[in-house]
CSV table of C-alpha atoms in Angstrom, one decimal:
chain,number,residue,atom,x,y,z
U,1,MET,CA,-21.1,-10.7,-12.1
U,2,PHE,CA,-22.3,-7.6,-10.3
U,3,GLU,CA,-24.8,-5.3,-12.1
U,4,THR,CA,-26.2,-2.0,-11.1
U,5,ASP,CA,-29.2,-0.1,-12.3
U,6,PHE,CA,-27.9,3.4,-11.9
U,7,VAL,CA,-25.3,5.9,-10.7
U,8,SER,CA,-27.0,9.2,-9.9
U,9,GLN,CA,-24.6,11.7,-8.4
U,10,PRO,CA,-24.6,13.1,-5.8
U,11,LYS,CA,-27.2,10.6,-4.3
U,12,ARG,CA,-25.5,7.4,-5.5
U,13,THR,CA,-21.9,7.8,-6.7
U,14,THR,CA,-19.6,5.4,-8.5
U,15,LEU,CA,-17.9,4.9,-5.1
U,16,ASP,CA,-21.2,3.9,-3.6
U,17,VAL,CA,-21.6,1.3,-6.3
U,18,LEU,CA,-18.1,-0.1,-5.8
U,19,VAL,CA,-18.7,-0.5,-2.0
U,20,GLU,CA,-22.1,-2.1,-2.7
U,21,MET,CA,-20.4,-4.6,-5.0
U,22,PHE,CA,-17.7,-5.5,-2.5
U,23,LEU,CA,-20.2,-5.9,0.3
U,24,THR,CA,-22.7,-8.1,-1.7
U,25,ASP,CA,-20.7,-10.1,-4.2
U,26,ARG,CA,-17.1,-10.3,-2.8
U,27,PRO,CA,-15.5,-10.2,-6.3
U,28,GLN,CA,-12.2,-11.9,-7.0
U,29,GLU,CA,-11.2,-9.3,-9.5
U,30,MET,CA,-12.3,-5.9,-10.7
U,31,ASN,CA,-11.5,-3.7,-13.7
U,32,VAL,CA,-12.0,0.0,-13.2
U,33,ALA,CA,-11.8,2.6,-16.0
U,34,ALA,CA,-11.8,6.1,-14.5
U,35,ALA,CA,-11.1,9.3,-16.4
U,36,TYR,CA,-9.0,10.7,-13.5
U,37,ILE,CA,-7.5,9.3,-10.3
U,38,THR,CA,-6.9,11.8,-7.5
U,39,ASP,CA,-5.4,11.6,-4.0
U,40,TRP,CA,-8.7,12.5,-2.4
U,41,GLY,CA,-10.7,10.1,-4.5
U,42,LEU,CA,-8.3,7.2,-3.7
U,43,TYR,CA,-8.4,8.2,0.0
U,44,ASP,CA,-12.2,7.9,-0.1
U,45,LEU,CA,-12.1,4.6,-1.9
U,46,ILE,CA,-9.7,3.0,0.5
U,47,ALA,CA,-11.5,4.4,3.6
U,48,LYS,CA,-14.8,3.0,2.4
U,49,LEU,CA,-13.4,-0.4,1.4
U,50,GLN,CA,-11.4,-0.9,4.7
U,51,GLU,CA,-14.2,-3.2,5.9
U,52,THR,CA,-13.7,-5.4,2.9
U,53,SER,CA,-10.3,-6.8,3.8
U,54,GLU,CA,-10.1,-8.8,0.6
U,55,PHE,CA,-9.5,-5.7,-1.4
U,56,LEU,CA,-6.8,-4.2,0.9
U,57,ASN,CA,-5.0,-7.6,1.4
U,58,GLY,CA,-4.6,-8.1,-2.3
U,59,GLU,CA,-7.1,-11.0,-2.6
U,60,VAL,CA,-8.9,-9.1,-5.3
U,61,LYS,CA,-7.0,-8.6,-8.5
U,62,ALA,CA,-7.5,-4.9,-9.5
U,63,GLN,CA,-6.8,-3.4,-12.9
U,64,TRP,CA,-7.1,0.3,-13.3
U,65,LEU,CA,-7.3,2.2,-16.5
U,66,THR,CA,-7.1,6.0,-16.4
U,67,SER,CA,-5.6,8.9,-18.3
U,68,PHE,CA,-3.2,11.9,-18.0
U,69,ASP,CA,-5.7,14.1,-19.9
U,70,TYR,CA,-5.4,17.8,-18.9
U,71,TYR,CA,-3.1,17.0,-15.9
U,72,ARG,CA,-6.1,15.9,-13.8
U,73,THR,CA,-4.8,12.5,-12.6
U,74,GLN,CA,-2.4,13.0,-9.7
U,75,PRO,CA,0.9,11.1,-9.9
U,76,HIS,CA,0.9,10.4,-6.1
U,77,ALA,CA,-2.5,8.7,-6.4
U,78,LEU,CA,-1.2,6.4,-9.3
U,79,GLU,CA,1.8,5.5,-7.1
U,80,GLU,CA,-0.5,4.6,-4.3
U,81,LEU,CA,-2.6,2.4,-6.6
U,82,ARG,CA,0.6,0.7,-7.8
U,83,THR,CA,1.6,-0.2,-4.3
U,84,LEU,CA,-1.7,-2.0,-3.5
U,85,LYS,CA,-1.2,-5.7,-3.5
U,86,ASN,CA,-2.4,-7.4,-6.8
U,87,SER,CA,-3.0,-4.0,-8.4
U,88,GLU,CA,-2.1,-3.0,-12.0
U,89,VAL,CA,-2.3,0.5,-13.4
U,90,ARG,CA,-2.5,1.4,-17.1
U,91,ILE,CA,-2.7,4.8,-18.8
U,92,HIS,CA,-4.8,5.4,-21.9
U,93,ASP,CA,-2.7,6.8,-24.8
U,94,ALA,CA,0.0,7.8,-22.3
U,95,ARG,CA,2.9,8.5,-24.7
U,96,PHE,CA,0.8,10.8,-27.0
U,97,CYS,CA,-0.6,12.6,-24.0
U,98,LEU,CA,2.7,13.2,-22.4
U,99,ASP,CA,4.3,14.2,-25.7
U,100,HIS,CA,1.6,16.9,-26.2
U,101,GLY,CA,1.4,18.6,-22.8
U,102,CYS,CA,-1.3,16.3,-21.5
U,103,MET,CA,-3.6,17.3,-24.3
U,104,PRO,CA,-5.3,14.1,-25.4
U,105,ARG,CA,-5.7,12.9,-28.9
U,106,ILE,CA,-9.2,11.7,-27.9
U,107,PRO,CA,-10.4,12.5,-24.3
U,108,PHE,CA,-10.7,9.5,-22.1
U,109,HIS,CA,-13.7,9.9,-19.8
U,110,PRO,CA,-15.5,6.6,-18.7
U,111,LYS,CA,-17.2,6.5,-15.4
U,112,MET,CA,-16.6,2.9,-14.3
């Protein structure tokens, strides 16, 4: 199991920690909870993890948990995540959020 001492943006971001994890431990699976998933954030993730072929080839089982809160997650980014091999996407309290104009019952805002 990979452990990190800190994430201190902007010097050490969540993305930096994910890259460090892949380069040191070579995990077989990962579970990520992120408040929002955007096209640009996903682009950065894939660009930085290209050197870890296990992730892009689907050798790492990836489970993503995010939200539709306040319309911040971008649908295209979710579609891209779904197309990655061995990747599963779940949305926190999706039905309620969609039924209420993307206003959450309880905001979902984890970091990792």
